[in-house]
Amino acid sequence: MEKCIASIATPLGKGAISIIRMSGKDCLKIALKIFHAKNLENVEPRHMYFGQLELSANAVEQCLMVFFKAPFSYTGEDVVEFQIHGGVLIAQKVLERCLAAGAILAEPGEFSKRAFINGKITLDKAEAIASEINAETEGELFSSLQVTNGLLADKILKAQDELKLLLAQLEVGMDYPDETEEVRLKEDVFEKLQAIKHDICEILDNSHAAKYLRNGINVALIGRTNVGKSSIMNALLGQERAIVTDIQGTTRDSLVESFSHNGIKINLYDTAGIRETKDKVEQIGITKSKQSLQQADVVLFVLDGSQKLHKDDEQIAKLIGEKPFICVVNKMDKQRVLEKQKNEIEVSALIRKNIKALKDKIVDLVITKEIDFNKLVLSNERQGQILNEAVALLEKAIVEKNQTLDITSMLIKNVWNCLGKITGNTENEDIIDLIFSKFCLGK
Ligand SMILES: Nc1nc2c(ncn2[C@@H]2O[C@H](COP(=O)(O)OP(=O)(O)OP(=O)(O)O)[C@@H](O)[C@H]2O)c(=O)[nH]1
Ligand SMILES: [Mg+2]
């Protein structure tokens, strides 16, 4: 077992309780150097002890201690937790005492890393725990919870078991070469490979919006000056965030604010109106507008419905090019003069008309199929990439159907190894370190 690590497991701040956690072989011995209570001769696992923790020669903290005996703990090692009064200074003092008594300070994610090394969690679950903690929208939270609860690991381990069985069948086939047997064996193997591919594709299909669940949809408000971009931003956010005036060139710097719609995060960029200008500050703003346009997943091309199409609008349409866009025809409270536009929606930022419909349209544009949360949804790009890689390898094995049995066997081994990267069976140290370094302290 590794050296005993210690950390504050709860957020630093004022609250009802704070928890200090230690994990490792000597954690109980270290704990008992500083914590005193009745009946500690034989500490019973998962039993709460009420006692006193020495903070200094003449100060004690009354608190609770609980001991989890290996392997029945989060890390799979011996673990001790102190539940103390909630506060920044007191938590730091208790941690200092644990360190002085022999523990070392834990790195971010080190508890979870030990849990992974000790086989308590798979790599996909560890990643999902991190995204569960960091989740900002319901979509991301539900998707992380599914993986934390083992839905992905179960499917991957099942597919790996099936592949192993196929490898064993092929092995036997190689020992008894017989023409008709070999044909039958191959048929059987390819049918099963198809079924595995089908299952993986189903996960990928239901996760087509994975990237957006995690990072949100980047949406840029683009248009010439005074069409109402900032007003639309405020309407979408439901608060007066951006400055609005009837002066052309009001917005100079790009602004970003996020909101959530139907469980999906939307990162909204308000930008400076694009036009020819001699003003130096405005020119910099316009360069930034063009950058926001390039980085956007969806462009809201804002037009003033009460005016005819302007030459600046035509220029901007060219800049948008092939990007996914919605033409937002603003100021529908006024008489419409503008001709009908492609992919348009009429809104009024002023009287807040059609704003919800605009939000729906943004989400529908990138999330083309409804996400079924009864099925597995991946919100992790690494996992998605591995599954895509696995599908490509499976296709290779299926296409090269008429190969010898040993080549088929090698191709199947490639798929098996690839899937192993999801749960961490075949992953290398560097990637494991990288994943756990993204955790917060004490987790
Ligand atoms: N009637 C009407 N006026 C609106 C509407 N939306 C915005 N306006 C007005 O249009 C003017 C310009 O609005 P802004 O939101 O500042 O426009 P902008 O596109 O951000 O302009 P720049 O920052 O200069 O590029 C202001 O006087 C707004 O009150 C609308 O839906 N109806
Ligand atoms: Mg503006």
Tab-separated table of C-alpha atoms and ligand atoms in Angstrom:
chain	number	residue	atom	x	y	z
A	1	MET	CA	0.000	0.000	0.000
A	2	GLU	CA	1.164	3.527	-0.733
A	3	LYS	CA	2.208	6.257	1.653
A	4	CYS	CA	-0.642	7.911	3.543
A	5	ILE	CA	-2.017	10.972	1.753
A	6	ALA	CA	-4.235	13.641	3.289
A	7	SER	CA	-6.398	16.431	1.980
A	8	ILE	CA	-9.416	18.591	2.764
A	9	ALA	CA	-12.253	16.831	0.921
A	10	THR	CA	-14.876	19.574	1.188
A	11	PRO	CA	-14.796	23.026	-0.441
A	12	LEU	CA	-12.865	25.656	1.483
A	13	GLY	CA	-15.412	27.955	3.040
A	14	LYS	CA	-17.829	28.371	5.893
A	15	GLY	CA	-20.361	25.569	6.215
A	16	ALA	CA	-21.863	23.091	8.648
A	17	ILE	CA	-19.023	20.586	8.365
A	18	SER	CA	-15.657	20.103	6.705
A	19	ILE	CA	-14.132	16.707	5.996
A	20	ILE	CA	-10.449	15.876	6.110
A	21	ARG	CA	-9.594	12.612	4.440
A	22	MET	CA	-6.540	10.356	4.675
A	23	SER	CA	-5.802	7.241	2.639
A	24	GLY	CA	-2.974	4.724	2.896
A	25	LYS	CA	-1.517	1.997	5.074
A	26	ASP	CA	-0.718	4.120	8.114
A	27	CYS	CA	-3.748	6.380	8.102
A	28	LEU	CA	-5.355	4.875	11.208
A	29	LYS	CA	-2.067	4.952	13.119
A	30	ILE	CA	-1.596	8.604	12.153
A	31	ALA	CA	-5.189	9.459	13.049
A	32	LEU	CA	-4.889	7.908	16.494
A	33	LYS	CA	-1.827	10.030	17.250
A	34	ILE	CA	-3.999	13.147	17.125
A	35	PHE	CA	-7.563	11.928	17.832
A	36	HIS	CA	-8.749	10.655	21.219
A	37	ALA	CA	-12.045	9.010	22.095
A	38	LYS	CA	-13.435	6.094	24.056
A	39	ASN	CA	-13.122	2.528	22.715
A	40	LEU	CA	-10.373	3.211	20.233
A	41	GLU	CA	-8.391	0.076	21.158
A	42	ASN	CA	-10.145	-1.847	18.392
A	43	VAL	CA	-11.449	0.637	15.874
A	44	GLU	CA	-14.476	-0.775	14.126
A	45	PRO	CA	-14.716	0.064	10.403
A	46	ARG	CA	-17.608	2.289	9.282
A	47	HIS	CA	-18.345	3.253	12.847
A	48	MET	CA	-18.546	6.911	13.878
A	49	TYR	CA	-16.389	7.873	16.848
A	50	PHE	CA	-17.041	11.099	18.680
A	51	GLY	CA	-13.905	12.521	20.285
A	52	GLN	CA	-11.300	15.225	20.448
A	53	LEU	CA	-8.658	16.149	17.941
A	54	GLU	CA	-5.559	17.894	19.270
A	55	LEU	CA	-4.938	21.138	17.425
A	56	SER	CA	-2.153	22.362	19.710
A	57	ALA	CA	-0.934	21.840	23.265
A	58	ASN	CA	-3.964	23.602	24.699
A	59	ALA	CA	-6.636	23.516	21.977
A	60	VAL	CA	-8.839	20.663	20.843
A	61	GLU	CA	-11.569	20.292	18.214
A	62	GLN	CA	-14.550	18.106	19.021
A	63	CYS	CA	-15.300	16.067	15.967
A	64	LEU	CA	-16.205	12.701	14.432
A	65	MET	CA	-13.875	10.087	13.006
A	66	VAL	CA	-14.751	7.200	10.725
A	67	PHE	CA	-12.477	4.420	9.482
A	68	PHE	CA	-12.932	2.425	6.247
A	69	LYS	CA	-10.882	-0.758	6.095
A	70	ALA	CA	-9.251	-1.782	2.816
A	71	PRO	CA	-10.541	-2.781	0.333
A	72	PHE	CA	-13.951	-1.436	1.326
A	73	SER	CA	-13.242	2.252	0.789
A	74	TYR	CA	-13.277	4.780	-2.059
A	75	THR	CA	-9.562	4.313	-2.766
A	76	GLY	CA	-9.459	0.609	-1.948
A	77	GLU	CA	-6.922	1.420	0.793
A	78	ASP	CA	-7.434	2.077	4.506
A	79	VAL	CA	-9.184	5.445	4.758
A	80	VAL	CA	-9.884	7.740	7.720
A	81	GLU	CA	-12.190	10.739	7.592
A	82	PHE	CA	-12.554	13.458	10.188
A	83	GLN	CA	-15.820	15.378	10.172
A	84	ILE	CA	-15.074	18.685	11.825
A	85	HIS	CA	-16.786	22.056	12.187
A	86	GLY	CA	-16.977	23.793	8.824
A	87	GLY	CA	-14.493	26.606	8.339
A	88	VAL	CA	-11.417	27.464	6.336
A	89	LEU	CA	-8.929	27.917	9.165
A	90	ILE	CA	-10.067	24.958	11.247
A	91	ALA	CA	-9.916	22.641	8.203
A	92	GLN	CA	-6.394	23.849	7.416
A	93	LYS	CA	-5.304	23.355	11.046
A	94	VAL	CA	-6.589	19.757	11.110
A	95	LEU	CA	-4.872	19.050	7.789
A	96	GLU	CA	-1.619	20.490	9.161
A	97	ARG	CA	-1.921	18.182	12.187
A	98	CYS	CA	-2.382	15.139	9.915
A	99	LEU	CA	0.709	16.154	7.931
A	100	ALA	CA	2.742	16.732	11.094
A	101	ALA	CA	1.679	13.272	12.322
A	102	GLY	CA	3.098	11.584	9.208
A	103	ALA	CA	0.748	11.988	6.233
A	104	ILE	CA	1.774	13.703	2.996
A	105	LEU	CA	-0.326	16.224	1.087
A	106	ALA	CA	-2.417	14.614	-1.695
A	107	GLU	CA	-2.079	15.779	-5.301
A	108	PRO	CA	-5.296	16.799	-7.130
A	109	GLY	CA	-7.167	13.617	-8.074
A	110	GLU	CA	-4.810	11.357	-6.125
A	111	PHE	CA	-7.595	9.638	-4.155
A	112	SER	CA	-9.390	8.765	-7.400
A	113	LYS	CA	-6.139	7.720	-9.044
A	114	ARG	CA	-5.521	5.261	-6.205
A	115	ALA	CA	-9.110	4.023	-6.582
A	116	PHE	CA	-8.359	3.328	-10.264
A	117	ILE	CA	-5.006	1.632	-9.556
A	118	ASN	CA	-6.661	-0.558	-6.918
A	119	GLY	CA	-9.403	-1.592	-9.348
A	120	LYS	CA	-12.205	0.219	-7.488
A	121	ILE	CA	-13.165	2.315	-10.519
A	122	THR	CA	-12.479	2.088	-14.243
A	123	LEU	CA	-10.913	4.971	-16.155
A	124	ASP	CA	-14.206	5.961	-17.774
A	125	LYS	CA	-15.835	6.163	-14.339
A	126	ALA	CA	-12.987	8.286	-12.986
A	127	GLU	CA	-13.429	10.711	-15.867
A	128	ALA	CA	-17.174	10.779	-15.305
A	129	ILE	CA	-16.701	11.594	-11.611
A	130	ALA	CA	-14.646	14.636	-12.652
A	131	SER	CA	-17.298	15.802	-15.113
A	132	GLU	CA	-20.066	15.124	-12.591
A	133	ILE	CA	-18.326	17.540	-10.215
A	134	ASN	CA	-17.803	20.116	-12.949
A	135	ALA	CA	-21.200	19.689	-14.637
A	136	GLU	CA	-22.947	22.983	-15.313
A	137	THR	CA	-26.018	21.722	-17.155
A	138	GLU	CA	-28.469	18.899	-16.584
A	139	GLY	CA	-27.466	17.249	-19.864
A	140	GLU	CA	-23.854	16.994	-18.802
A	141	LEU	CA	-24.781	15.827	-15.318
A	142	PHE	CA	-27.099	13.033	-16.539
A	143	SER	CA	-24.543	11.844	-19.038
A	144	SER	CA	-21.788	11.765	-16.374
A	145	LEU	CA	-24.037	9.948	-13.908
A	146	GLN	CA	-24.706	7.188	-16.441
A	147	VAL	CA	-20.989	6.580	-16.859
A	148	THR	CA	-20.294	6.865	-13.111
A	149	ASN	CA	-22.963	4.222	-12.576
A	150	GLY	CA	-21.083	1.854	-14.860
A	151	LEU	CA	-23.285	1.885	-17.951
A	152	LEU	CA	-20.381	2.445	-20.332
A	153	ALA	CA	-17.943	0.121	-18.552
A	154	ASP	CA	-20.553	-2.692	-18.596
A	155	LYS	CA	-21.060	-2.364	-22.341
A	156	ILE	CA	-17.353	-2.128	-23.119
A	157	LEU	CA	-16.370	-5.030	-20.887
A	158	LYS	CA	-19.145	-7.134	-22.463
A	159	ALA	CA	-17.895	-6.311	-25.968
A	160	GLN	CA	-14.327	-7.143	-24.904
A	161	ASP	CA	-15.498	-10.491	-23.480
A	162	GLU	CA	-17.270	-11.307	-26.739
A	163	LEU	CA	-14.146	-10.418	-28.720
A	164	LYS	CA	-12.074	-12.657	-26.477
A	165	LEU	CA	-14.469	-15.528	-27.116
A	166	LEU	CA	-14.117	-14.965	-30.859
A	167	LEU	CA	-10.324	-15.005	-30.492
A	168	ALA	CA	-10.570	-18.337	-28.667
A	169	GLN	CA	-12.827	-19.768	-31.404
A	170	LEU	CA	-10.391	-18.634	-34.093
A	171	GLU	CA	-7.519	-20.189	-32.164
A	172	VAL	CA	-9.309	-23.554	-32.153
A	173	GLY	CA	-10.157	-23.116	-35.855
A	174	MET	CA	-6.495	-22.672	-36.682
A	175	ASP	CA	-5.633	-25.970	-34.999
A	176	TYR	CA	-8.222	-27.962	-36.979
A	177	PRO	CA	-8.122	-26.602	-40.501
A	178	ASP	CA	-11.083	-27.915	-42.439
A	179	GLU	CA	-12.554	-26.055	-45.424
A	180	THR	CA	-16.249	-26.202	-44.503
A	181	GLU	CA	-15.590	-25.681	-40.808
A	182	GLU	CA	-13.499	-22.616	-41.602
A	183	VAL	CA	-16.241	-21.059	-43.731
A	184	ARG	CA	-18.803	-21.636	-40.963
A	185	LEU	CA	-16.471	-20.235	-38.343
A	186	LYS	CA	-15.823	-17.124	-40.399
A	187	GLU	CA	-19.538	-16.544	-40.947
A	188	ASP	CA	-20.116	-16.818	-37.242
A	189	VAL	CA	-17.250	-14.446	-36.380
A	190	PHE	CA	-18.320	-11.779	-38.862
A	191	GLU	CA	-21.911	-11.894	-37.703
A	192	LYS	CA	-20.759	-11.257	-34.129
A	193	LEU	CA	-18.407	-8.454	-35.223
A	194	GLN	CA	-21.349	-6.806	-36.991
A	195	ALA	CA	-23.420	-7.033	-33.815
A	196	ILE	CA	-20.641	-5.452	-31.714
A	197	LYS	CA	-20.234	-2.681	-34.272
A	198	HIS	CA	-23.979	-2.086	-34.219
A	199	ASP	CA	-23.963	-1.667	-30.419
A	200	ILE	CA	-21.059	0.787	-30.490
A	201	CYS	CA	-22.612	2.794	-33.313
A	202	GLU	CA	-25.798	3.064	-31.274
A	203	ILE	CA	-23.861	4.700	-28.410
A	204	LEU	CA	-22.127	7.072	-30.835
A	205	ASP	CA	-25.380	7.890	-32.545
A	206	ASN	CA	-27.051	8.847	-29.290
A	207	SER	CA	-23.969	10.887	-28.369
A	208	HIS	CA	-23.714	12.962	-31.543
A	209	ALA	CA	-24.189	16.070	-29.437
A	210	ALA	CA	-21.644	14.995	-26.820
A	211	LYS	CA	-19.300	17.874	-27.509
A	212	TYR	CA	-22.083	20.384	-26.917
A	213	LEU	CA	-23.210	18.720	-23.697
A	214	ARG	CA	-19.794	19.301	-22.268
A	215	ASN	CA	-18.608	22.560	-23.751
A	216	GLY	CA	-21.921	24.170	-24.631
A	217	ILE	CA	-22.865	25.590	-28.038
A	218	ASN	CA	-20.797	28.628	-29.078
A	219	VAL	CA	-23.145	31.132	-30.656
A	220	ALA	CA	-21.995	34.446	-32.182
A	221	LEU	CA	-24.265	37.431	-32.830
A	222	ILE	CA	-23.018	38.880	-36.099
A	223	GLY	CA	-24.390	41.780	-38.113
A	224	ARG	CA	-23.889	45.388	-39.090
A	225	THR	CA	-24.255	48.191	-36.535
A	226	ASN	CA	-27.592	49.009	-34.940
A	227	VAL	CA	-29.474	45.921	-36.138
A	228	GLY	CA	-30.004	44.976	-32.475
A	229	LYS	CA	-27.327	42.367	-31.661
A	230	SER	CA	-26.787	43.592	-28.104
A	231	SER	CA	-30.532	43.892	-27.568
A	232	ILE	CA	-30.950	40.258	-28.677
A	233	MET	CA	-28.166	39.214	-26.317
A	234	ASN	CA	-29.976	40.874	-23.417
A	235	ALA	CA	-33.291	39.308	-24.459
A	236	LEU	CA	-31.754	35.831	-24.669
A	237	LEU	CA	-30.065	36.224	-21.276
A	238	GLY	CA	-33.110	37.815	-19.676
A	239	GLN	CA	-30.949	40.582	-18.226
A	240	GLU	CA	-29.526	43.911	-19.330
A	241	ARG	CA	-25.965	42.719	-19.821
A	242	ALA	CA	-24.807	44.616	-22.922
A	243	ILE	CA	-25.025	48.363	-23.539
A	244	VAL	CA	-27.720	49.293	-26.068
A	245	THR	CA	-27.991	52.701	-27.746
A	246	ASP	CA	-29.133	54.037	-31.099
A	247	ILE	CA	-25.560	55.130	-31.813
A	248	GLN	CA	-23.843	53.044	-34.486
A	249	GLY	CA	-20.825	51.187	-33.148
A	250	THR	CA	-21.988	50.978	-29.522
A	251	THR	CA	-20.442	47.555	-28.928
A	252	ARG	CA	-16.705	47.657	-29.428
A	253	ASP	CA	-15.341	44.655	-27.567
A	254	SER	CA	-16.695	41.108	-27.851
A	255	LEU	CA	-18.732	40.038	-24.824
A	256	VAL	CA	-19.513	36.494	-23.751
A	257	GLU	CA	-22.210	35.212	-21.393
A	258	SER	CA	-23.678	31.747	-20.954
A	259	PHE	CA	-27.191	30.533	-20.298
A	260	SER	CA	-28.850	27.152	-20.325
A	261	HIS	CA	-31.774	26.086	-22.522
A	262	ASN	CA	-33.415	22.640	-22.295
A	263	GLY	CA	-30.426	21.394	-20.315
A	264	ILE	CA	-27.902	22.598	-22.895
A	265	LYS	CA	-25.409	25.372	-22.207
A	266	ILE	CA	-25.238	28.189	-24.760
A	267	ASN	CA	-22.185	30.467	-24.806
A	268	LEU	CA	-23.371	33.667	-26.430
A	269	TYR	CA	-20.922	36.144	-28.005
A	270	ASP	CA	-22.079	39.693	-28.665
A	271	THR	CA	-19.784	41.415	-31.146
A	272	ALA	CA	-19.061	44.808	-32.633
A	273	GLY	CA	-21.152	45.633	-35.696
A	274	ILE	CA	-19.216	44.970	-38.896
A	275	ARG	CA	-18.771	47.998	-41.195
A	276	GLU	CA	-16.065	50.108	-42.848
A	277	THR	CA	-14.682	52.483	-40.243
A	278	LYS	CA	-11.703	54.748	-39.620
A	279	ASP	CA	-12.056	54.490	-35.824
A	280	LYS	CA	-9.063	52.508	-34.518
A	281	VAL	CA	-10.858	51.028	-31.508
A	282	GLU	CA	-13.820	49.983	-33.606
A	283	GLN	CA	-11.498	48.370	-36.162
A	284	ILE	CA	-9.970	46.174	-33.427
A	285	GLY	CA	-13.497	45.290	-32.289
A	286	ILE	CA	-14.441	44.258	-35.818
A	287	THR	CA	-11.370	42.013	-36.071
A	288	LYS	CA	-12.566	40.353	-32.865
A	289	SER	CA	-16.082	39.974	-34.339
A	290	LYS	CA	-14.566	38.054	-37.248
A	291	GLN	CA	-12.689	35.799	-34.825
A	292	SER	CA	-15.898	35.088	-32.873
A	293	LEU	CA	-17.569	34.274	-36.194
A	294	GLN	CA	-14.859	31.752	-37.061
A	295	GLN	CA	-15.012	30.049	-33.656
A	296	ALA	CA	-18.801	29.828	-33.489
A	297	ASP	CA	-20.771	26.585	-33.833
A	298	VAL	CA	-23.797	28.638	-34.815
A	299	VAL	CA	-23.894	32.169	-36.227
A	300	LEU	CA	-26.881	34.385	-35.544
A	301	PHE	CA	-26.846	36.646	-38.586
A	302	VAL	CA	-28.845	39.627	-37.338
A	303	LEU	CA	-30.729	41.829	-39.812
A	304	ASP	CA	-33.015	44.807	-39.278
A	305	GLY	CA	-36.418	43.766	-40.649
A	306	SER	CA	-37.547	47.375	-40.955
A	307	GLN	CA	-34.870	48.179	-43.541
A	308	LYS	CA	-33.897	46.918	-46.957
A	309	LEU	CA	-30.849	44.676	-47.265
A	310	HIS	CA	-27.765	46.866	-46.887
A	311	LYS	CA	-24.463	46.372	-48.744
A	312	ASP	CA	-22.796	45.705	-45.359
A	313	ASP	CA	-25.281	42.842	-44.812
A	314	GLU	CA	-24.209	41.332	-48.142
A	315	GLN	CA	-20.556	41.575	-47.155
A	316	ILE	CA	-21.294	39.880	-43.822
A	317	ALA	CA	-23.226	37.071	-45.542
A	318	LYS	CA	-20.049	36.374	-47.539
A	319	LEU	CA	-17.990	36.239	-44.338
A	320	ILE	CA	-20.401	33.702	-42.810
A	321	GLY	CA	-19.921	31.478	-45.838
A	322	GLU	CA	-20.697	27.832	-45.102
A	323	LYS	CA	-21.037	28.181	-41.305
A	324	PRO	CA	-24.304	26.931	-39.766
A	325	PHE	CA	-26.376	30.076	-39.333
A	326	ILE	CA	-29.805	31.402	-38.447
A	327	CYS	CA	-30.926	34.614	-40.024
A	328	VAL	CA	-32.447	36.607	-37.159
A	329	VAL	CA	-34.741	39.249	-38.602
A	330	ASN	CA	-35.063	41.685	-35.713
A	331	LYS	CA	-37.487	44.567	-35.015
A	332	MET	CA	-40.629	42.634	-36.032
A	333	ASP	CA	-42.578	45.173	-33.938
A	334	LYS	CA	-41.986	47.539	-36.880
A	335	GLN	CA	-43.282	47.348	-40.446
A	336	ARG	CA	-41.357	44.715	-42.404
A	337	VAL	CA	-39.446	46.035	-45.380
A	338	LEU	CA	-36.714	43.422	-45.701
A	339	GLU	CA	-37.253	40.711	-48.271
A	340	LYS	CA	-37.620	37.063	-47.149
A	341	GLN	CA	-34.322	35.500	-46.066
A	342	LYS	CA	-33.022	31.950	-46.088
A	343	ASN	CA	-33.365	30.126	-42.745
A	344	GLU	CA	-34.924	33.132	-41.057
A	345	ILE	CA	-36.757	33.701	-37.817
A	346	GLU	CA	-38.501	36.986	-37.024
A	347	VAL	CA	-37.974	38.347	-33.515
A	348	SER	CA	-38.300	41.552	-31.583
A	349	ALA	CA	-35.700	42.109	-28.918
A	350	LEU	CA	-37.564	45.235	-27.851
A	351	ILE	CA	-40.895	43.579	-27.028
A	352	ARG	CA	-39.245	40.176	-26.371
A	353	LYS	CA	-41.118	38.368	-29.129
A	354	ASN	CA	-40.086	34.897	-30.414
A	355	ILE	CA	-37.086	34.755	-28.102
A	356	LYS	CA	-37.896	31.242	-26.840
A	357	ALA	CA	-38.441	30.080	-30.415
A	358	LEU	CA	-34.978	31.435	-31.260
A	359	LYS	CA	-33.438	29.465	-28.375
A	360	ASP	CA	-35.170	26.293	-29.613
A	361	LYS	CA	-33.900	26.928	-33.134
A	362	ILE	CA	-30.292	27.327	-31.942
A	363	VAL	CA	-30.377	24.015	-30.069
A	364	ASP	CA	-32.199	22.221	-32.908
A	365	LEU	CA	-29.616	23.360	-35.436
A	366	VAL	CA	-26.742	21.474	-33.776
A	367	ILE	CA	-28.599	18.767	-31.876
A	368	THR	CA	-30.419	17.289	-34.819
A	369	LYS	CA	-31.735	14.200	-33.091
A	370	GLU	CA	-33.337	14.123	-29.679
A	371	ILE	CA	-30.910	12.896	-27.030
A	372	ASP	CA	-32.385	9.831	-25.326
A	373	PHE	CA	-31.176	9.902	-21.719
A	374	ASN	CA	-32.681	6.448	-21.169
A	375	LYS	CA	-29.832	5.247	-23.334
A	376	LEU	CA	-26.160	5.867	-22.755
A	377	VAL	CA	-24.971	9.359	-23.717
A	378	LEU	CA	-21.262	10.103	-23.823
A	379	SER	CA	-20.176	13.610	-22.949
A	380	ASN	CA	-16.480	12.863	-23.062
A	381	GLU	CA	-14.580	13.485	-26.291
A	382	ARG	CA	-11.779	11.026	-25.486
A	383	GLN	CA	-14.286	8.208	-25.072
A	384	GLY	CA	-16.092	9.213	-28.260
A	385	GLN	CA	-12.832	9.220	-30.217
A	386	ILE	CA	-11.914	5.750	-28.968
A	387	LEU	CA	-15.311	4.367	-29.942
A	388	ASN	CA	-14.964	5.888	-33.421
A	389	GLU	CA	-11.531	4.317	-33.687
A	390	ALA	CA	-12.984	0.956	-32.584
A	391	VAL	CA	-15.703	1.175	-35.246
A	392	ALA	CA	-13.052	1.864	-37.922
A	393	LEU	CA	-11.036	-1.166	-36.759
A	394	LEU	CA	-14.150	-3.352	-36.696
A	395	GLU	CA	-14.993	-2.260	-40.225
A	396	LYS	CA	-11.489	-3.198	-41.305
A	397	ALA	CA	-11.896	-6.657	-39.782
A	398	ILE	CA	-15.305	-7.061	-41.428
A	399	VAL	CA	-14.183	-5.837	-44.865
A	400	GLU	CA	-11.126	-8.069	-44.881
A	401	LYS	CA	-13.390	-11.047	-44.489
A	402	ASN	CA	-11.474	-13.343	-46.782
A	403	GLN	CA	-8.212	-13.122	-44.917
A	404	THR	CA	-6.597	-16.043	-43.172
A	405	LEU	CA	-7.754	-16.834	-39.657
A	406	ASP	CA	-4.590	-15.463	-38.078
A	407	ILE	CA	-4.985	-12.091	-39.791
A	408	THR	CA	-8.621	-11.886	-38.681
A	409	SER	CA	-7.461	-12.773	-35.212
A	410	MET	CA	-4.907	-9.949	-35.258
A	411	LEU	CA	-7.516	-7.441	-36.442
A	412	ILE	CA	-9.852	-8.476	-33.634
A	413	LYS	CA	-7.047	-8.079	-31.102
A	414	ASN	CA	-6.625	-4.497	-32.329
A	415	VAL	CA	-10.297	-3.808	-31.600
A	416	TRP	CA	-9.968	-5.391	-28.155
A	417	ASN	CA	-6.955	-3.220	-27.311
A	418	CYS	CA	-8.651	-0.112	-28.587
A	419	LEU	CA	-11.734	-0.674	-26.396
A	420	GLY	CA	-9.448	-1.284	-23.433
A	421	LYS	CA	-8.435	2.357	-23.571
A	422	ILE	CA	-11.919	3.333	-22.389
A	423	THR	CA	-11.785	1.440	-19.129
A	424	GLY	CA	-8.032	1.800	-18.720
A	425	ASN	CA	-6.994	-1.807	-19.255
A	426	THR	CA	-4.356	-0.969	-21.796
A	427	GLU	CA	-3.853	2.717	-21.175
A	428	ASN	CA	-0.386	4.113	-20.665
A	429	GLU	CA	0.789	5.994	-17.567
A	430	ASP	CA	0.968	9.446	-19.187
A	431	ILE	CA	-2.688	9.504	-20.174
A	432	ILE	CA	-3.721	8.249	-16.749
A	433	ASP	CA	-1.707	11.038	-15.078
A	434	LEU	CA	-3.235	13.614	-17.413
A	435	ILE	CA	-6.787	12.493	-16.660
A	436	PHE	CA	-6.343	12.568	-12.889
A	437	SER	CA	-4.532	15.904	-12.893
A	438	LYS	CA	-7.810	17.494	-14.034
A	439	PHE	CA	-9.454	16.588	-10.721
A	440	CYS	CA	-9.879	18.967	-7.836
A	441	LEU	CA	-7.959	18.622	-4.588
A	442	GLY	CA	-9.274	16.047	-2.149
A	443	LYS	CA	-11.036	13.933	-4.801
B	1	LIG	N1	-38.132	48.826	-32.586
B	1	LIG	C1	-37.135	48.072	-32.206
B	1	LIG	N2	-35.937	48.602	-31.897
B	1	LIG	C2	-34.941	47.787	-31.505
B	1	LIG	C3	-35.104	46.388	-31.408
B	1	LIG	N3	-33.937	45.853	-31.020
B	1	LIG	C4	-33.062	46.864	-30.881
B	1	LIG	N4	-33.654	48.033	-31.172
B	1	LIG	C5	-33.045	49.370	-31.139
B	1	LIG	O1	-32.004	49.424	-32.097
B	1	LIG	C6	-30.929	50.239	-31.634
B	1	LIG	C7	-29.619	49.504	-31.698
B	1	LIG	O2	-29.660	48.387	-30.791
B	1	LIG	P1	-28.367	47.620	-30.316
B	1	LIG	O3	-28.836	46.414	-29.592
B	1	LIG	O4	-27.438	48.537	-29.609
B	1	LIG	O5	-27.740	47.228	-31.723
B	1	LIG	P2	-26.345	46.534	-32.052
B	1	LIG	O6	-26.531	45.684	-33.240
B	1	LIG	O7	-25.796	45.891	-30.848
B	1	LIG	O8	-25.451	47.793	-32.463
B	1	LIG	P3	-23.848	47.983	-32.396
B	1	LIG	O9	-23.388	47.575	-31.052
B	1	LIG	O10	-23.671	49.425	-32.678
B	1	LIG	O11	-23.286	47.135	-33.488
B	1	LIG	C8	-31.322	50.692	-30.213
B	1	LIG	O12	-31.902	51.965	-30.280
B	1	LIG	C9	-32.359	49.649	-29.823
B	1	LIG	O13	-33.277	50.132	-28.867
B	1	LIG	C10	-36.399	45.847	-31.722
B	1	LIG	O14	-36.674	44.647	-31.636
B	1	LIG	N5	-37.360	46.735	-32.111
B	2	MG	MG	-24.118	46.183	-29.775
